[in-house]
Coordinates of C-alpha atoms and ligand atoms in Angstrom, one line a residue:
Chain A
X1 CA -38.1 28.6 67.5
X2 CA -33.9 28.4 67.2
X3 CA -32.3 29.6 63.9
X4 CA -32.1 26.2 62.5
X5 CA -35.6 26.2 63.5
X6 CA -36.6 29.2 61.2
X7 CA -33.4 27.6 58.3
X8 CA -35.2 24.2 58.3
X9 CA -38.8 25.8 58.2
X10 CA -37.6 27.9 55.1
X11 CA -35.8 24.7 53.7
X12 CA -38.8 22.8 53.6
X13 CA -41.3 25.5 52.0
X14 CA -39.0 25.8 49.4
X15 CA -38.9 22.0 49.1
X16 CA -42.6 22.0 49.3
X17 CA -43.0 24.6 45.6
X18 CA -44.6 27.3 48.5
X19 CA -43.1 30.3 47.1
X20 CA -41.0 32.7 49.5
X21 CA -42.9 36.3 49.8
X22 CA -41.1 39.5 51.1
X23 CA -42.1 39.3 54.9
X24 CA -41.4 35.5 55.6
X25 CA -38.4 34.7 57.0
X26 CA -35.8 34.1 54.6
X27 CA -31.3 33.7 55.1
X28 CA -29.7 36.8 54.9
X29 CA -28.0 34.9 52.1
X30 CA -31.0 34.1 50.2
X31 CA -32.2 37.7 50.3
X32 CA -28.1 38.7 49.3
X33 CA -28.4 36.5 47.0
X34 CA -31.4 37.8 45.4
X35 CA -30.4 41.1 45.7
X36 CA -27.5 40.6 43.6
X37 CA -29.3 38.8 41.1
X38 CA -32.6 40.8 40.5
X39 CA -31.0 43.8 40.1
X40 CA -28.1 42.2 38.2
X41 CA -31.1 41.3 36.0
X42 CA -32.7 44.7 35.6
X43 CA -29.5 46.8 35.2
X44 CA -28.9 44.7 32.1
X45 CA -32.4 45.1 31.1
X46 CA -31.6 48.9 30.8
X47 CA -28.2 48.8 30.4
X48 CA -29.6 46.2 27.0
X49 CA -31.7 49.7 25.8
X50 CA -28.3 51.1 24.9
X51 CA -27.1 48.8 22.1
X52 CA -30.6 48.7 20.2
X53 CA -31.2 52.9 20.6
X54 CA -28.6 53.0 18.8
X55 CA -30.2 52.2 15.8
X56 CA -34.3 53.1 16.1
X57 CA -33.2 56.5 14.4
X58 CA -31.5 54.3 12.3
X59 CA -34.3 51.6 11.0
X60 CA -34.3 50.7 7.6
X61 CA -38.6 51.5 7.6
X62 CA -41.6 52.7 9.5
X63 CA -42.2 49.7 10.2
X64 CA -39.1 48.3 11.5
X65 CA -38.3 52.3 13.4
X66 CA -41.9 51.2 15.5
X67 CA -40.9 48.1 16.4
X68 CA -37.9 48.7 17.4
X69 CA -38.7 51.1 19.5
X70 CA -41.4 49.4 21.0
X71 CA -39.2 46.2 22.0
X72 CA -36.5 48.7 23.4
X73 CA -39.9 50.8 25.4
X74 CA -40.1 46.2 26.8
X75 CA -36.7 46.3 28.2
X76 CA -37.3 49.2 29.9
X77 CA -40.4 47.8 31.5
X78 CA -38.3 44.3 32.6
X79 CA -36.3 47.1 34.1
X80 CA -38.5 48.6 36.3
X81 CA -40.1 45.4 37.3
X82 CA -37.5 44.0 38.7
X83 CA -35.9 46.7 40.5
X84 CA -39.4 46.5 41.5
X85 CA -38.8 43.0 43.0
X86 CA -35.5 43.7 43.7
X87 CA -37.0 46.7 46.3
X88 CA -39.5 44.5 47.9
X89 CA -36.0 43.0 49.7
X90 CA -35.8 46.5 51.1
X91 CA -33.5 47.6 49.0
X92 CA -33.6 51.4 47.7
X93 CA -33.7 51.8 43.5
X94 CA -31.1 54.7 44.5
X95 CA -29.1 52.9 46.0
X96 CA -29.3 49.9 43.4
X97 CA -28.3 52.9 40.2
X98 CA -25.8 54.0 42.7
X99 CA -24.0 50.8 42.6
X100 CA -24.8 50.7 38.5
X101 CA -22.4 53.7 38.3
X102 CA -20.2 53.4 40.5
X103 CA -19.0 50.3 38.8
X104 CA -20.1 48.0 41.9
X105 CA -22.7 46.1 40.6
X106 CA -22.9 43.5 37.2
X107 CA -24.7 43.4 34.2
X108 CA -24.8 40.8 31.5
X109 CA -21.3 41.5 29.7
X110 CA -23.1 40.5 26.0
X111 CA -24.4 44.6 26.1
X112 CA -20.6 45.2 25.9
X113 CA -20.2 44.6 22.3
X114 CA -21.2 46.8 19.7
X115 CA -23.9 46.7 17.5
X116 CA -22.1 47.8 14.2
X117 CA -25.1 46.9 11.3
X118 CA -28.9 47.1 11.4
X119 CA -28.4 43.2 11.0
X120 CA -27.1 43.5 14.1
X121 CA -30.5 44.4 15.8
X122 CA -31.6 40.8 14.0
X123 CA -29.1 38.7 15.3
X124 CA -29.9 40.6 18.8
X125 CA -33.3 39.8 18.8
X126 CA -32.7 36.1 17.6
X127 CA -30.1 35.3 19.2
X128 CA -29.6 37.6 22.5
X129 CA -33.1 37.7 23.7
X130 CA -33.2 33.8 22.4
X131 CA -30.9 33.2 25.2
X132 CA -32.3 36.0 27.6
X133 CA -35.8 33.8 27.1
X134 CA -34.5 30.7 28.1
X135 CA -33.4 32.0 31.1
X136 CA -36.0 33.8 32.1
X137 CA -38.3 30.9 31.9
X138 CA -36.8 28.6 33.8
X139 CA -36.7 32.0 35.7
X140 CA -40.7 32.2 35.9
X141 CA -41.0 29.3 39.0
X142 CA -38.4 30.6 40.9
X143 CA -37.9 30.6 44.7
X144 CA -39.5 34.0 45.4
X145 CA -42.8 35.7 44.8
X146 CA -41.9 38.5 42.8
X147 CA -39.4 37.9 41.5
X148 CA -41.2 34.8 39.5
X149 CA -44.3 37.3 39.1
X150 CA -41.3 39.9 37.1
X151 CA -40.9 37.1 35.3
X152 CA -44.0 35.5 34.2
X153 CA -45.0 38.7 32.2
X154 CA -41.3 39.5 31.0
X155 CA -41.9 36.3 29.4
X156 CA -44.9 37.2 27.8
X157 CA -43.2 40.3 25.8
X158 CA -40.1 38.6 24.8
X159 CA -41.6 36.1 22.5
X160 CA -41.8 39.6 20.0
X161 CA -38.8 40.3 20.8
X162 CA -37.3 37.6 19.7
X163 CA -39.5 36.6 16.6
X164 CA -38.7 40.3 15.5
X165 CA -35.2 39.3 15.1
X166 CA -35.4 36.5 13.8
X167 CA -37.0 38.0 10.9
X168 CA -35.0 40.8 10.4
X169 CA -32.4 38.0 9.6
X170 CA -35.1 36.4 8.1
X171 CA -35.7 39.4 5.7
X172 CA -32.1 40.0 4.5
X173 CA -31.2 36.6 4.1
X174 CA -33.8 36.4 1.2
X175 CA -32.0 39.4 0.1
X176 CA -29.4 40.9 -2.1
X177 CA -25.4 39.5 -1.7
X178 CA -23.8 42.4 0.7
X179 CA -27.5 42.1 3.0
X180 CA -26.8 37.9 2.8
X181 CA -23.1 38.7 4.2
X182 CA -24.5 41.2 6.3
X183 CA -26.9 38.7 7.8
X184 CA -24.0 36.1 8.5
X185 CA -21.7 38.4 10.2
X186 CA -24.1 39.4 12.4
X187 CA -24.5 36.1 13.5
X188 CA -20.8 35.3 13.4
X189 CA -20.0 38.3 15.6
X190 CA -23.1 37.5 18.0
X191 CA -23.2 33.8 18.2
X192 CA -19.7 33.4 20.6
X193 CA -21.0 36.5 23.0
X194 CA -24.6 34.4 23.5
X195 CA -23.1 31.3 24.6
X196 CA -21.0 33.3 27.2
X197 CA -25.0 34.5 28.7
X198 CA -25.2 31.5 30.3
X199 CA -22.0 31.9 31.9
X200 CA -19.1 29.7 33.5
X201 CA -19.2 26.3 33.2
X202 CA -21.0 24.3 36.3
X203 CA -17.7 23.3 36.5
X204 CA -16.5 26.9 37.8
X205 CA -19.9 28.6 38.9
X206 CA -19.1 29.3 41.8
X207 CA -22.9 30.7 43.5
X208 CA -24.7 27.8 41.0
X209 CA -25.6 24.2 43.6
X210 CA -27.0 27.1 46.1
X211 CA -28.9 28.5 44.4
X212 CA -30.6 25.1 42.7
X213 CA -30.7 24.4 46.6
X214 CA -33.0 27.3 47.5
X215 CA -34.5 27.1 43.5
X216 CA -33.7 30.6 43.0
X217 CA -32.5 28.5 39.9
X218 CA -33.7 25.2 38.2
X219 CA -31.0 24.3 35.5
X220 CA -27.5 25.2 35.4
X221 CA -26.0 27.4 32.8
X222 CA -24.4 23.9 30.8
X223 CA -28.1 22.6 30.7
X224 CA -29.4 26.2 29.4
X225 CA -26.5 26.4 27.3
X226 CA -26.6 23.6 25.7
X227 CA -30.2 23.7 24.9
X228 CA -29.5 27.3 23.2
X229 CA -27.6 25.7 21.4
X230 CA -29.3 22.7 20.6
X231 CA -32.6 24.9 19.4
X232 CA -30.2 27.7 17.2
X233 CA -28.6 24.5 15.0
X234 CA -32.4 24.2 14.0
X235 CA -33.1 27.6 13.3
X236 CA -30.2 29.2 11.2
X237 CA -30.7 26.5 8.7
X238 CA -34.5 28.4 8.0
X239 CA -32.2 31.7 7.4
X240 CA -29.9 29.8 5.1
X241 CA -26.8 30.4 7.4
X242 CA -23.9 29.4 9.3
X243 CA -23.0 29.3 12.8
X244 CA -19.2 30.0 14.1
X245 CA -17.7 27.0 15.3
X246 CA -16.5 24.0 13.0
X247 CA -16.7 21.6 16.3
X248 CA -20.6 21.3 16.1
X249 CA -22.0 18.2 15.3
X250 CA -24.6 16.1 16.5
X251 CA -23.9 13.2 19.6
X252 CA -25.9 10.3 18.8
X253 CA -25.3 8.8 22.7
X254 CA -25.8 11.9 24.3
X255 CA -28.5 13.2 22.3
X256 CA -27.6 17.0 21.4
X257 CA -25.1 18.8 19.9
X258 CA -21.9 18.9 20.6
X259 CA -19.7 22.2 19.8
X260 CA -16.3 23.8 20.3
X261 CA -15.4 25.7 23.4
X262 CA -15.7 29.4 24.6
X263 CA -12.9 31.3 24.6
X264 CA -13.2 32.1 28.0
X265 CA -10.2 34.7 28.6
X266 CA -12.8 37.1 27.1
X267 CA -15.6 36.4 28.7
X268 CA -13.9 37.1 32.1
X269 CA -11.8 40.2 29.8
X270 CA -15.8 41.7 29.2
X271 CA -16.7 40.9 33.1
X272 CA -13.8 42.4 33.9
X273 CA -14.6 45.9 32.6
X274 CA -12.1 45.5 29.4
X275 CA -15.1 44.0 26.6
X276 CA -15.1 47.0 23.7
X277 CA -18.5 49.5 25.3
X278 CA -17.9 48.9 29.3
X279 CA -16.8 52.3 29.6
X280 CA -19.0 54.0 26.9
X281 CA -21.9 52.2 28.0
X282 CA -22.0 53.3 31.5
X283 CA -21.1 56.9 30.4
X284 CA -23.5 56.9 29.2
X285 CA -25.9 55.8 31.4
X286 CA -24.4 58.3 34.3
X287 CA -25.4 60.6 31.6
X288 CA -28.8 60.0 31.1
X289 CA -28.6 60.4 35.2
X290 CA -27.6 63.0 35.8
X291 CA -29.2 64.9 32.7
X292 CA -32.4 63.7 34.0
X293 CA -32.0 65.6 36.9
X294 CA -33.6 68.8 36.7
X295 CA -36.8 66.5 35.4
X296 CA -36.8 64.5 39.1
X297 CA -36.6 67.8 41.0
X298 CA -39.0 69.5 38.8
X299 CA -41.9 66.6 39.3
X300 CA -40.7 66.4 42.6
X301 CA -41.4 70.7 43.4
X302 CA -44.5 70.0 41.3
X303 CA -46.1 67.4 43.4
X304 CA -44.6 69.2 46.5
X305 CA -46.4 72.5 45.3
X306 CA -50.2 70.6 45.0
X307 CA -50.0 69.0 48.0
X308 CA -49.4 72.4 49.6
X309 CA -52.1 73.7 47.6
X310 CA -54.5 70.3 48.2
X311 CA -54.0 70.9 51.5
Chain B
X1 CA -37.8 49.2 53.4
X2 CA -35.0 50.9 53.7
X3 CA -36.6 54.9 53.0
X4 CA -34.7 56.9 51.3
X5 CA -34.1 60.5 50.9
X6 CA -34.1 60.8 47.6
X7 CA -36.4 58.1 45.7
X8 CA -40.0 59.2 45.1
X9 CA -42.4 57.5 46.6
X10 CA -43.8 53.9 46.1
X11 CA -46.9 53.2 45.0
X12 CA -48.4 50.0 44.6
X13 CA -50.7 49.5 41.3
X14 CA -53.4 47.7 41.2
X15 CA -55.5 46.8 37.5
X16 CA -58.7 46.0 36.1
X17 CA -57.8 44.0 32.5
X18 CA -61.6 43.9 32.2
X19 CA -64.4 45.2 32.9
X20 CA -66.8 43.2 35.3
X21 CA -63.5 42.3 37.2
X22 CA -61.7 43.1 40.4
X23 CA -58.5 45.3 40.2
X24 CA -55.6 43.5 40.8
X25 CA -52.4 43.8 42.1
X26 CA -49.6 44.0 39.2
X27 CA -46.7 45.4 41.2
X28 CA -45.3 48.9 42.3
X29 CA -43.6 52.2 40.5
X30 CA -42.2 55.2 42.0
X31 CA -43.8 58.5 41.1
X32 CA -43.5 61.8 42.4
X33 CA -47.5 62.2 43.0
X34 CA -50.6 60.2 42.2
X35 CA -51.1 61.2 38.6
X36 CA -48.0 61.0 37.8
X37 CA -48.0 56.7 39.4
X38 CA -51.3 56.3 36.7
X39 CA -49.6 58.0 34.2
X40 CA -46.4 55.9 34.7
X41 CA -48.0 53.2 35.3
X42 CA -50.2 53.1 32.2
X43 CA -46.8 53.0 30.0
X44 CA -45.3 50.6 32.4
X45 CA -48.0 47.4 33.4
X46 CA -50.6 48.5 30.4
X47 CA -48.7 49.0 27.3
X48 CA -50.5 45.6 26.3
X49 CA -53.8 46.8 26.6
X50 CA -53.4 44.9 29.4
X51 CA -55.6 47.6 31.4
X52 CA -59.3 49.1 31.7
X53 CA -59.1 50.9 35.4
X54 CA -55.5 51.9 37.3
X55 CA -55.5 52.2 41.0
X56 CA -52.2 53.8 42.6
X57 CA -52.0 53.7 46.4
X58 CA -49.4 54.9 47.9
X59 CA -47.4 51.8 50.0
X60 CA -46.6 53.5 52.9
X61 CA -50.4 53.3 52.9
X62 CA -51.2 49.2 52.7
X63 CA -51.1 47.3 55.4
X64 CA -50.1 44.0 55.7
X65 CA -50.6 41.0 58.7
X66 CA -47.9 39.8 59.3
X67 CA -47.2 36.3 57.9
X68 CA -45.7 34.7 61.7
X69 CA -49.3 36.2 63.5
X70 CA -50.6 34.0 60.2
X71 CA -51.2 30.6 62.5
X72 CA -53.4 32.3 65.0
X73 CA -55.1 34.9 63.5
X74 CA -56.7 32.1 60.6
X75 CA -56.9 29.9 63.6
X76 CA -61.0 30.4 64.0
X77 CA -61.6 29.4 60.7
X78 CA -59.7 26.3 60.9
X79 CA -61.8 24.0 63.2
X80 CA -65.3 25.1 61.1
X81 CA -65.4 23.0 58.0
X82 CA -69.5 23.1 58.4
X83 CA -68.9 26.4 56.3
X84 CA -68.3 23.8 54.0
X85 CA -71.2 22.5 51.2
X86 CA -68.9 19.4 51.4
X87 CA -69.7 18.5 55.1
X88 CA -73.3 17.7 54.6
X89 CA -74.2 14.0 53.7
X90 CA -77.4 14.2 51.4
X91 CA -78.9 11.4 50.2
X92 CA -78.4 10.5 45.7
X93 CA -81.7 12.1 45.5
X94 CA -81.9 15.4 46.1
X95 CA -80.5 17.0 43.5
X96 CA -79.4 20.8 42.2
X97 CA -78.0 21.7 46.0
Ligands
LIG401 FE1 -36.2 42.1 28.1
LIG402 FE1 -36.0 41.3 25.3

């Protein structure tokens, strides 16, 4: 078979909704795109533990503490599912971790914003996990088998994340004036960065067309963002709060809510590393890695010792 | 898969979700040895009571058929439709068969 035949064969499979598995032939660009996207996704789960981990010791009750701890632990699990999926494409875990720590690999910019109050735990669960879920539900049907399977597992766990967040906000929204203000303030701060999670506008998004053709993605950034806005406009009413966008209004003709323009200068600035917490997040990951060095060495020595004893 | 000098070995994890069912592949993870692989598998793959039993097999010990040879590998089964019950055309009066 010629290269063109392989490529056609591959695209025919994708078009016929046949999943691509690790040992199947795939175009190098497909493999590279997946490695970049899956590892970036894995890094986001891992770095994403930091803003919430910040509040575990300060959760207002034992119930909340246990829940937050379980959520953060889930995110660690999500990172592991995804690293494993990326490894099936021939990249090592060590390489991925190094790329994160050197700043070569990216992770979702949302985690470069600080968590200032307890209400932020609610806003993150509702908005940040909520936005992530829309993307992840779509990815359950992605064309690469191991990625799709990891996503199915992740989606099963995510809905609790969003619900616990909404419950935090709901409780605050029924509290004192100060608690209500805290709730609204968190929504105000997290709303726009959450909209940015879906990435650049379709007209600016360079890899989108190819990813759609390969069925890595099935919905565009703007489609997912619109779904998210339509959903949140309804949900925020239950909280008796508002979304910080004066341009939000129902558009009868489109059958969707119109919304204001995202501050794209801020978006690109945070992507480039200049967000409020970029440095802090990477420093924390590097520190954790370095301080875990002795544990990794000890476990290895222990395993070796047992192996020689058994032999 | 590129072997990394520093990564712990990779293990494939299989979980039996309920007594009476087969162990099913759920994913992989790194661990220094088998015991750690099972403990990590518990934390990674059974946080919600998804299993009653875990198998960990070091990935390098798994041998797989080649996708490129699938045609010839499964060819012998390809033309034996008489192995399926629907191949046999029996009168409608024959029940419970
Ligand atoms: Fe997650
Ligand atoms: Fe989550």
